[in-house]
Coordinates of C-alpha atoms in Angstrom, one line a residue:
M4 CA -57.9 3.6 50.2
S5 CA -56.0 6.2 48.3
I6 CA -52.2 6.4 48.2
K7 CA -50.7 9.8 48.2
P8 CA -47.9 10.4 45.7
S9 CA -45.7 11.6 48.6
N10 CA -45.7 8.0 49.9
F11 CA -43.8 6.8 46.9
R12 CA -40.0 6.9 47.1
A13 CA -37.5 6.6 44.4
I14 CA -36.4 3.0 44.1
R15 CA -32.8 2.6 43.0
T16 CA -31.8 -0.5 41.2
P17 CA -28.5 -2.0 42.6
G18 CA -25.7 -1.5 40.1
E19 CA -27.4 1.3 38.2
A20 CA -24.4 3.6 38.7
W21 CA -22.2 0.9 37.1
V22 CA -24.5 0.7 34.1
W23 CA -24.1 4.5 33.5
L24 CA -20.3 4.1 34.0
T25 CA -20.1 1.4 31.4
A26 CA -22.2 3.4 29.0
M27 CA -19.9 6.4 29.4
G28 CA -16.9 4.1 28.7
L29 CA -18.6 2.8 25.5
T30 CA -19.4 6.4 24.4
L31 CA -15.8 7.5 25.1
G32 CA -14.4 4.5 23.1
L33 CA -16.7 5.1 20.2
A34 CA -15.8 8.8 20.2
M35 CA -12.1 8.0 20.1
I36 CA -12.6 5.6 17.2
L37 CA -14.7 8.1 15.2
F38 CA -12.1 10.8 15.9
L39 CA -9.3 8.6 14.7
L40 CA -11.1 7.5 11.6
G41 CA -12.2 11.1 10.9
L42 CA -8.6 12.3 11.2
V43 CA -7.3 9.6 8.8
L44 CA -10.1 10.3 6.4
V45 CA -9.6 14.1 6.3
Q46 CA -5.8 13.9 6.2
G47 CA -5.8 11.1 3.7
L48 CA -8.2 12.7 1.2
S49 CA -6.6 16.1 1.5
A50 CA -3.4 14.6 0.0
F51 CA -5.3 14.4 -3.3
W52 CA -7.0 17.8 -3.3
P53 CA -5.2 20.3 -5.6
K54 CA -4.1 23.2 -3.6
R55 CA -3.6 26.8 -4.7
V56 CA 0.0 28.1 -5.0
V57 CA 1.0 31.4 -3.4
Q58 CA 3.9 33.6 -4.3
V59 CA 5.4 35.3 -1.2
T60 CA 7.5 38.5 -1.3
L61 CA 9.5 38.8 1.9
K62 CA 10.6 42.0 3.5
A63 CA 14.0 43.4 2.6
D64 CA 15.5 42.5 6.1
S65 CA 14.0 39.0 6.2
P66 CA 16.4 36.2 7.1
Q67 CA 14.2 33.6 5.4
A68 CA 15.2 34.2 1.8
I69 CA 16.2 31.3 -0.3
Q70 CA 19.3 31.6 -2.5
D71 CA 19.5 35.3 -1.9
S72 CA 16.0 35.8 -3.3
L73 CA 13.2 37.6 -1.4
I74 CA 10.5 35.9 -3.6
L75 CA 9.5 32.3 -3.0
G76 CA 6.3 30.4 -3.1
G77 CA 4.5 27.1 -2.9
E78 CA 1.5 25.3 -1.5
I79 CA 0.4 26.1 2.1
T80 CA 0.4 22.8 3.9
K81 CA 0.3 24.0 7.5
V82 CA -0.5 27.1 9.5
Q83 CA 0.6 27.1 13.1
E84 CA 1.6 29.4 16.0
K85 CA 5.1 29.9 17.2
L86 CA 7.0 32.0 19.7
S87 CA 8.2 35.3 18.3
P88 CA 11.8 36.5 19.0
T89 CA 10.4 39.9 20.1
L90 CA 9.1 40.3 23.6
N91 CA 5.8 41.8 24.8
E92 CA 5.6 44.8 27.0
D93 CA 5.5 42.6 30.1
G94 CA 8.7 40.8 29.1
T95 CA 7.0 37.6 28.0
P96 CA 7.8 36.0 24.6
G97 CA 5.4 37.1 21.9
E98 CA 3.6 34.9 19.5
T99 CA 3.3 34.9 15.7
R100 CA 2.0 32.6 13.0
E101 CA 3.9 30.8 10.3
W102 CA 3.2 29.0 7.1
Q103 CA 4.7 25.7 6.0
L104 CA 5.2 26.0 2.3
F105 CA 5.7 23.1 -0.1
L106 CA 8.3 24.6 -2.4
G107 CA 8.6 21.8 -5.0
N108 CA 11.7 22.2 -7.2
K109 CA 13.7 20.0 -4.9
D110 CA 16.4 19.6 -7.6
V111 CA 17.1 23.4 -7.3
Y112 CA 16.4 24.2 -3.6
G113 CA 17.6 20.9 -2.1
L114 CA 14.6 21.0 0.3
G115 CA 10.9 20.3 -0.1
F116 CA 9.4 22.5 2.6
K117 CA 10.1 25.8 4.3
F118 CA 8.5 27.7 7.2
V119 CA 7.9 31.4 6.7
D120 CA 6.9 33.8 9.5
L121 CA 3.8 35.8 8.5
D122 CA 5.3 39.0 10.0
Q123 CA 8.3 38.6 7.6
I124 CA 6.0 38.7 4.6
E125 CA 5.5 41.9 2.7
K126 CA 3.1 40.7 0.0
T127 CA 1.3 37.5 -1.2
E128 CA -0.3 36.7 -4.5
Q129 CA -1.7 33.8 -6.5
P130 CA -0.4 34.2 -10.1
R131 CA -2.8 32.6 -12.6
D132 CA 0.0 31.8 -15.1
L133 CA 1.9 29.7 -12.7
I134 CA 2.2 26.0 -13.7
K135 CA 2.7 22.8 -11.7
L136 CA 4.7 20.1 -13.6
E137 CA 4.5 16.6 -12.1
R138 CA 7.8 14.9 -12.8
L139 CA 9.3 11.5 -12.6
E140 CA 12.0 12.7 -10.2
Y141 CA 12.5 15.4 -7.6
G142 CA 8.8 16.0 -7.1
P143 CA 6.8 18.6 -8.9
A144 CA 8.1 21.9 -10.3
L145 CA 6.2 25.1 -9.4
A146 CA 7.2 27.8 -11.8
Y147 CA 6.3 30.1 -14.7
P148 CA 6.5 28.5 -18.2
V149 CA 8.7 30.4 -20.6
A150 CA 8.9 28.4 -23.8
L151 CA 8.4 24.9 -25.4
N152 CA 11.5 23.9 -27.3
L153 CA 10.8 21.3 -30.0
K154 CA 13.4 19.0 -31.7
D155 CA 13.0 20.7 -35.1
G156 CA 14.2 24.0 -33.7
V157 CA 10.8 25.5 -33.3
T158 CA 10.3 27.4 -30.0
I159 CA 6.8 28.2 -28.8
S160 CA 6.5 31.0 -26.3
A161 CA 4.3 30.5 -23.2
S162 CA 2.4 33.6 -24.2
A163 CA 1.5 32.0 -27.6
P164 CA -2.2 30.9 -27.9
E165 CA -1.2 27.4 -29.0
F166 CA 1.3 26.8 -26.1
R167 CA -1.0 24.9 -23.8
A168 CA -2.6 22.7 -26.4
E169 CA 0.8 21.9 -27.8
L170 CA 2.3 21.1 -24.4
E171 CA -0.7 18.9 -23.6
R172 CA -0.2 17.0 -26.8
R173 CA 3.5 16.5 -26.3
V174 CA 3.0 15.3 -22.7
H175 CA 0.4 12.9 -23.9
E176 CA 2.9 11.6 -26.5
V177 CA 5.7 11.1 -23.9
N178 CA 3.3 9.2 -21.6
E179 CA 2.4 6.9 -24.4
R180 CA 6.0 6.3 -25.3
R181 CA 6.7 5.7 -21.6
A182 CA 4.0 3.0 -21.5
E183 CA 5.4 1.4 -24.6
I184 CA 8.9 1.4 -23.1
K185 CA 7.5 -0.3 -20.0
R186 CA 5.7 -2.9 -22.1
I187 CA 8.8 -3.7 -24.2
E188 CA 11.1 -4.0 -21.2
K189 CA 8.8 -5.8 -18.8
K190 CA 6.7 -8.0 -21.1
E191 CA 8.6 -8.7 -24.3
I192 CA 12.2 -8.4 -23.0
G193 CA 11.1 -10.0 -19.7
A194 CA 9.7 -13.0 -21.5
I195 CA 13.0 -13.5 -23.4
N196 CA 15.0 -13.1 -20.2
Q197 CA 13.0 -15.9 -18.6
Q198 CA 13.8 -18.2 -21.6
M199 CA 17.4 -17.2 -21.4
N200 CA 17.5 -17.9 -17.7
K201 CA 16.1 -21.4 -18.2
L202 CA 18.7 -22.0 -20.9
R203 CA 21.5 -20.8 -18.6
L204 CA 20.3 -23.1 -15.9
R205 CA 20.2 -26.0 -18.4
Q206 CA 23.7 -25.1 -19.6
R207 CA 25.0 -25.1 -16.0
A208 CA 23.5 -28.5 -15.3
L209 CA 24.9 -29.9 -18.5
E210 CA 28.4 -28.5 -17.6
R211 CA 28.2 -30.3 -14.3
D212 CA 27.3 -33.5 -16.1
R213 CA 30.2 -33.0 -18.5
D214 CA 32.6 -32.5 -15.6
A215 CA 31.3 -35.8 -14.1
G216 CA 32.4 -37.6 -17.3
R217 CA 29.2 -37.7 -19.4
N218 CA 29.1 -36.9 -23.1
V219 CA 26.8 -33.9 -23.3
A220 CA 28.3 -32.0 -26.3
A221 CA 25.2 -32.4 -28.4
E222 CA 22.9 -31.0 -25.7
L223 CA 25.3 -28.1 -25.0
A224 CA 25.3 -27.3 -28.8
E225 CA 21.5 -27.2 -28.7
V226 CA 21.4 -24.9 -25.8
A227 CA 24.0 -22.6 -27.4
A228 CA 21.9 -22.5 -30.6
A229 CA 18.7 -21.7 -28.7
Q230 CA 20.6 -18.9 -26.9
A231 CA 21.8 -17.5 -30.2
K232 CA 18.3 -17.6 -31.6
L233 CA 17.0 -15.5 -28.7
D234 CA 19.8 -12.9 -29.1
G235 CA 18.4 -11.4 -32.2
P236 CA 14.9 -10.5 -30.9
Y237 CA 16.5 -9.4 -27.6
N238 CA 18.8 -7.0 -29.3
E239 CA 16.0 -5.6 -31.6
L240 CA 13.8 -5.0 -28.6
A241 CA 16.6 -3.4 -26.6
T242 CA 17.5 -1.1 -29.5
R243 CA 13.9 -0.1 -29.8
A244 CA 13.7 0.7 -26.1
R245 CA 16.9 2.8 -26.3
E246 CA 15.5 4.7 -29.3
L247 CA 12.3 5.5 -27.5
R248 CA 14.2 6.7 -24.5
A249 CA 16.3 9.0 -26.6
T250 CA 13.1 10.4 -28.2
Q251 CA 11.8 11.2 -24.7
Q252 CA 14.7 13.7 -24.3
E253 CA 14.3 15.6 -27.7
N254 CA 11.7 18.1 -26.7
T255 CA 12.1 20.4 -23.6
I256 CA 10.3 23.0 -21.7
T257 CA 11.9 26.1 -20.2
Y258 CA 10.4 27.5 -17.0
R259 CA 11.3 30.3 -14.6
L260 CA 11.2 29.8 -10.8
M261 CA 9.6 32.3 -8.5
S262 CA 13.1 33.2 -7.4
G263 CA 14.0 34.2 -11.0
R264 CA 16.2 31.3 -12.0
E265 CA 15.4 29.6 -15.3
N266 CA 15.6 25.8 -15.8
T267 CA 15.1 23.5 -18.8
L268 CA 13.4 20.1 -18.4
A269 CA 13.0 17.3 -20.9
L270 CA 9.4 16.6 -21.6
G271 CA 10.1 12.9 -21.1
Q272 CA 10.3 13.7 -17.3
V273 CA 6.9 15.2 -17.2
I274 CA 3.9 13.1 -16.3
H275 CA 1.1 15.7 -16.0
F276 CA 0.7 19.5 -15.7
Y277 CA -2.0 22.0 -14.7
Y278 CA -2.4 25.6 -13.7
P279 CA -3.4 25.4 -10.0
N280 CA -4.5 29.0 -9.6
E281 CA -6.8 28.9 -12.6
L282 CA -8.8 25.8 -11.6
T283 CA -12.5 26.1 -11.0
T284 CA -14.2 24.0 -8.3
A285 CA -15.4 21.5 -10.9
Q286 CA -11.9 21.2 -12.3
R287 CA -10.4 20.7 -8.9
V288 CA -13.0 17.9 -8.2
G289 CA -12.0 16.3 -11.5
L290 CA -8.3 16.6 -10.7
F291 CA -9.0 15.2 -7.2
L292 CA -10.6 12.1 -8.7
R293 CA -7.7 11.7 -11.2
N294 CA -5.2 11.9 -8.3
V295 CA -7.1 9.2 -6.4
W296 CA -7.1 6.9 -9.4
V297 CA -3.4 7.4 -10.1
F298 CA -2.7 6.6 -6.4
L299 CA -4.7 3.4 -6.6
S300 CA -3.5 2.2 -10.0
E301 CA 0.1 3.1 -10.4
E302 CA 3.5 2.0 -9.0
P303 CA 5.4 4.1 -6.4
R304 CA 8.3 6.2 -7.3
E305 CA 10.7 8.7 -5.6
A306 CA 11.4 6.5 -2.6
N307 CA 7.7 5.7 -2.4
T308 CA 6.8 9.4 -1.7
E309 CA 5.3 9.8 -5.2
G310 CA 3.2 7.7 -7.5
G311 CA 0.7 5.1 -6.4
I312 CA 0.4 2.0 -4.2
F313 CA -1.2 -0.6 -6.5
P314 CA 1.5 -3.2 -5.9
A315 CA 1.1 -2.8 -2.1
I316 CA -2.7 -3.1 -2.4
F317 CA -2.5 -6.2 -4.5
G318 CA 0.2 -7.8 -2.4
T319 CA -1.8 -7.2 0.8
F320 CA -4.9 -8.7 -0.8
V321 CA -3.1 -11.8 -2.1
M322 CA -1.3 -12.4 1.1
T323 CA -4.4 -12.0 3.2
L324 CA -6.4 -14.3 0.9
L325 CA -3.7 -17.0 1.0
M326 CA -3.5 -16.7 4.8
S327 CA -7.3 -17.2 5.0
V328 CA -7.2 -20.2 2.7
V329 CA -4.5 -21.8 4.9
V330 CA -5.8 -20.9 8.4
T331 CA -9.4 -21.8 8.0
P332 CA -9.1 -25.6 7.4
F333 CA -6.4 -26.0 10.1
G334 CA -8.3 -24.0 12.6
V335 CA -11.6 -25.7 12.0
L336 CA -10.2 -29.2 12.0
A337 CA -8.4 -28.5 15.3
A338 CA -11.5 -27.1 16.9
I339 CA -13.6 -30.1 15.7
Y340 CA -11.2 -32.5 17.2
L341 CA -10.9 -30.7 20.5
R342 CA -14.7 -30.3 20.8
E343 CA -16.2 -33.4 19.2
Y344 CA -13.6 -36.2 19.4
A345 CA -11.0 -35.5 22.1
K346 CA -11.6 -37.0 25.5
Q347 CA -12.0 -34.0 27.9
G348 CA -9.4 -34.1 30.6
P349 CA -6.2 -32.4 31.8
F350 CA -4.4 -32.9 28.4
V351 CA -7.2 -31.2 26.4
R352 CA -7.5 -28.4 28.9
G353 CA -3.7 -27.9 28.6
V354 CA -4.0 -27.7 24.9
R355 CA -6.7 -25.1 25.2
I356 CA -4.6 -23.1 27.6
A357 CA -1.6 -23.3 25.2
I358 CA -3.8 -22.1 22.3
N359 CA -5.0 -19.1 24.3
N360 CA -1.5 -18.3 25.4
L361 CA -0.3 -18.6 21.7
A362 CA -2.7 -15.8 20.8
G363 CA -0.8 -13.5 23.2
V364 CA 2.7 -14.2 21.8
P365 CA 4.2 -11.1 20.1
S366 CA 4.0 -11.2 16.4
I367 CA 7.7 -10.7 15.9
V368 CA 8.3 -14.1 17.5
F369 CA 6.2 -15.7 14.8
G370 CA 8.3 -13.8 12.3
V371 CA 11.5 -15.3 13.7
F372 CA 9.9 -18.7 13.7
G373 CA 8.7 -18.3 10.1
L374 CA 12.2 -17.2 9.1
G375 CA 13.9 -20.2 10.7
F376 CA 11.4 -22.9 10.0
F377 CA 9.6 -21.9 6.8
V378 CA 12.2 -19.9 4.9
Y379 CA 15.5 -21.6 6.0
F380 CA 14.4 -25.2 6.7
M381 CA 11.4 -25.8 4.4
G382 CA 12.5 -23.4 1.7
G383 CA 16.1 -24.6 1.8
T384 CA 14.9 -28.2 1.6
I385 CA 12.7 -27.5 -1.4
D386 CA 15.6 -25.7 -3.2
S387 CA 18.0 -28.6 -2.6
L388 CA 15.4 -31.2 -3.9
F389 CA 13.8 -29.4 -6.8
F390 CA 15.9 -26.2 -7.6
S391 CA 19.4 -27.4 -7.2
D392 CA 20.3 -26.0 -10.6
T393 CA 19.8 -22.4 -9.4
L394 CA 21.8 -22.8 -6.2
P395 CA 23.5 -20.9 -4.5
T396 CA 20.8 -18.4 -5.6
P397 CA 17.8 -19.4 -3.5
T398 CA 14.3 -19.9 -5.0
F399 CA 12.1 -20.8 -2.0
G400 CA 15.0 -20.5 0.5
T401 CA 14.3 -16.7 0.8
G402 CA 11.3 -14.6 1.8
G403 CA 8.2 -14.9 -0.3
V404 CA 4.4 -14.4 -0.3
M405 CA 3.9 -18.1 0.6
W406 CA 6.0 -18.0 3.7
A407 CA 4.5 -14.8 4.7
A408 CA 1.0 -16.3 4.4
L409 CA 2.0 -19.4 6.4
T410 CA 3.6 -17.3 9.1
L411 CA 0.5 -15.2 9.6
A412 CA -1.7 -18.3 9.4
L413 CA 0.2 -19.7 12.2
M414 CA -0.2 -16.5 14.2
T415 CA -3.9 -16.2 13.7
V416 CA -4.9 -19.9 14.0
P417 CA -5.7 -19.6 17.7
V418 CA -8.4 -17.0 16.9
V419 CA -10.0 -19.4 14.4
V420 CA -9.8 -22.3 16.9
V421 CA -11.4 -20.5 19.8
A422 CA -14.2 -19.0 17.6
T423 CA -14.9 -22.3 16.0
E424 CA -15.1 -24.1 19.3
E425 CA -17.5 -21.5 20.6
A426 CA -19.6 -21.9 17.5
L427 CA -19.7 -25.7 17.7
A428 CA -20.7 -25.5 21.4
A429 CA -23.6 -23.2 20.5
V430 CA -25.3 -25.8 18.2
S431 CA -28.2 -27.2 20.1
R432 CA -28.0 -30.7 21.6
G433 CA -31.4 -31.5 20.1
S434 CA -30.1 -31.1 16.6
R435 CA -27.3 -33.5 17.2
E436 CA -29.5 -36.1 18.9
G437 CA -32.1 -35.9 16.2
S438 CA -29.5 -36.6 13.6
L439 CA -28.1 -39.5 15.5
A440 CA -31.6 -40.9 16.1
C441 CA -32.2 -40.9 12.4
G442 CA -29.2 -43.2 11.9
A443 CA -26.5 -40.7 10.9
S444 CA -23.0 -41.4 12.1
K445 CA -21.1 -38.9 14.2
W446 CA -19.1 -37.5 11.3
Q447 CA -22.3 -37.2 9.2
T448 CA -23.9 -35.3 12.0
I449 CA -20.9 -33.0 12.2
Q450 CA -20.7 -32.5 8.5
R451 CA -24.3 -32.0 7.7
I452 CA -25.8 -30.6 10.9
V453 CA -23.2 -29.1 13.2
L454 CA -20.8 -27.4 10.7
P455 CA -23.6 -25.6 8.7
A456 CA -25.1 -24.3 11.9
A457 CA -21.7 -23.2 13.2
A458 CA -20.6 -21.6 9.9
P459 CA -21.6 -18.0 11.0
G460 CA -19.4 -18.4 14.2
I461 CA -16.6 -19.9 12.1
L462 CA -16.7 -16.9 9.7
T463 CA -16.6 -14.6 12.7
G464 CA -13.3 -16.1 13.7
L465 CA -12.0 -15.8 10.1
I466 CA -13.0 -12.1 10.1
L467 CA -11.0 -11.5 13.2
A468 CA -8.1 -13.4 11.8
M469 CA -8.2 -11.4 8.5
A470 CA -8.4 -8.1 10.3
R471 CA -5.3 -9.0 12.4
G472 CA -3.3 -10.6 9.7
A473 CA -3.9 -7.8 7.1
G474 CA -2.5 -5.2 9.5
E475 CA 0.6 -7.0 10.8
V476 CA 4.0 -5.7 9.8
A477 CA 6.7 -7.0 12.1
P478 CA 6.7 -10.7 11.0
L479 CA 6.4 -9.7 7.3
M480 CA 9.7 -7.8 7.5
L481 CA 11.4 -11.1 8.1
V482 CA 9.6 -13.4 5.7
G483 CA 9.0 -11.7 2.4
V484 CA 7.9 -8.1 2.3
V485 CA 10.1 -5.5 0.6
K486 CA 10.2 -1.8 0.1
L487 CA 9.6 -1.9 -3.7
A488 CA 8.4 -4.9 -5.8
P489 CA 6.6 -3.7 -8.9
E490 CA 6.2 -7.3 -10.2
L491 CA 3.0 -8.7 -8.8
P492 CA 2.9 -12.2 -7.3
L493 CA -0.1 -13.0 -9.5
N494 CA 0.1 -12.5 -13.3
L495 CA -0.5 -14.2 -16.6
E496 CA 2.9 -15.9 -16.8
F497 CA 3.0 -19.6 -15.9
P498 CA 2.5 -20.8 -13.1
F499 CA 0.4 -17.6 -12.7
I500 CA 0.7 -17.6 -8.9
H501 CA 4.4 -17.0 -8.0
L502 CA 4.5 -18.1 -4.4
D503 CA 8.3 -17.6 -4.2
Q504 CA 8.1 -13.9 -5.1
K505 CA 8.6 -11.1 -2.7
F506 CA 5.8 -8.6 -2.4
M507 CA 4.7 -5.2 -1.1
H508 CA 2.3 -4.7 1.8
L509 CA 0.3 -1.6 2.8
G510 CA 1.3 -1.9 6.5
F511 CA 5.0 -2.0 5.7
H512 CA 4.5 0.8 3.1
I513 CA 3.2 3.0 5.9
Y514 CA 6.1 2.1 8.2
D515 CA 8.6 2.8 5.4
L516 CA 7.0 6.1 4.6
G517 CA 6.8 7.2 8.2
F518 CA 10.1 6.1 9.5
Q519 CA 12.5 5.3 6.6
S520 CA 11.7 8.1 4.1
P521 CA 14.4 10.6 3.3
D522 CA 11.9 13.4 3.4
S523 CA 9.4 12.8 6.2
E524 CA 7.4 15.9 5.6
A525 CA 6.8 15.1 1.9
A526 CA 5.8 11.5 2.9
K527 CA 3.3 12.6 5.6
P528 CA 0.3 13.0 3.2
M529 CA 1.2 9.6 1.7
V530 CA 1.2 8.0 5.2
F531 CA -2.4 9.1 5.9
A532 CA -3.6 8.2 2.4
T533 CA -2.0 4.7 2.6
T534 CA -3.5 4.2 6.0
L535 CA -6.9 5.2 4.7
F536 CA -6.8 2.6 2.0
L537 CA -5.4 -0.1 4.3
I538 CA -8.5 0.5 6.5
A539 CA -10.7 0.5 3.5
L540 CA -9.2 -2.8 2.3
V541 CA -9.6 -4.5 5.7
V542 CA -13.2 -3.2 5.9
L543 CA -14.0 -4.5 2.4
L544 CA -12.6 -8.0 3.2
N545 CA -14.5 -8.0 6.5
L546 CA -17.8 -6.8 4.9
T547 CA -17.5 -9.6 2.3
A548 CA -17.1 -12.2 5.1
I549 CA -19.9 -10.6 7.1
F550 CA -22.2 -10.8 4.1
I551 CA -21.4 -14.5 3.6
R552 CA -21.9 -15.1 7.4
N553 CA -25.3 -13.4 7.4
H554 CA -26.4 -15.4 4.4
L555 CA -25.4 -18.7 6.1
R556 CA -27.0 -17.7 9.3
K557 CA -30.3 -17.2 7.5
K558 CA -29.9 -20.4 5.5
Y559 CA -29.1 -22.6 8.5
A560 CA -31.1 -20.9 11.2
T561 CA -31.8 -23.2 14.1
G562 CA -33.1 -22.8 17.6
A563 CA -29.5 -22.3 18.8
F564 CA -29.3 -18.8 17.2

């Protein structure tokens, strides 16, 4: 018996429409994530790309002149539409385009950016002899070089063939002297200051003993002699640093702004220079890589709107690592007790409900708790017991990287507990019973069978905790993070890890740039760039944990997985 195709009818599976709806939701979510990451990537990397500089000649009747000059210029950072003051024939407002120019020369103009209407521009050009001087203060200078003035009275004109080579050599010299000044002041003088500080604390303690009636004259004399012995090297190093700073001001460069005004700048203020309108594509790529390296390896300056973010990267990494070291054992031990040892009943169910609710508490609440319990109570107690000589100046009774790590560990421990419990429950019952049948105790079974098999799930919880902790800002503002802390919490000075030290954090750095910066427009590229590297750091930490998790999953593969 043959069946005609017309006898078949389309059979619809119940719920098929909901499957398509969930697929659309997933696609929409992925598209939003990719768009956000793409925006951060493009905007972040564009902050390092060297831009051309345009010189703009405004029309004679233009109201947008700066300092009575019809010539201005800068880097085009934005092109946008705006309503025109003129009306169309039908009476509706007209539209025009405008440029946002980064002017530089903030010490002269008092502003970093200016909008210019395109219909007010008479002529634009890109002069090849225009130079960009990156400075320590007031941002870059965009101008025409005039002359290089050397300390021996020699003046080298910008039109001379040897001008660029001589300028490059002199800038290299001032950068080396700047590095030497930093080494002297931070390392050599810093080491002497630490010894002097210890002697001052010792002297203060001896003076208290003397007031209490003890005979400490000999000890005080030894302390005074040690202080006098340190004064000589300290004064020599301080004199050397002052001489180097004075040398930084001896040579100067004269340049002319596009508005016609001439300025003179000490070469000690110059970090780097280049001619933006002469760069080839290969040279721009090289300068782009150099800018990225500077951003990753140097300290911030100019209210964090210039320079690099290395202290923030390092502080975020150290804090996240300390948080992970603290949260993992506490979370795993709590989960083992709740799953393997605690008698299941109303009390244990209440504890689980409390843990789940704890995960939903706002992070600022944990910050307030950390400030009150860790900083004031525990830190104050440690100071009174072990650092009484330094009081009333607190050592641990103030914000620091240790209290920040403990606060975030407390905030993320519910994530680790829940993930560990789920991983322990996924281990097959047969594996447990086989171990017990071979004579192993319960703890031996947990240690050698259950925990290795549950390790991938435990690492999943740790990955989620790291991702949340690395991006938190609100609690850190109360327990240790600061706007600027060039000293790293981990260095070669004993005890090497300075848990009492304040630190910088990428999340707080983004907040400070976006909402506390005196020049929000100048800080906007830094916001995207810092966000990009915060995401990259979190991804790097997570990929490391995922690699370890996958390795353990293959090593301890069981029927439960």
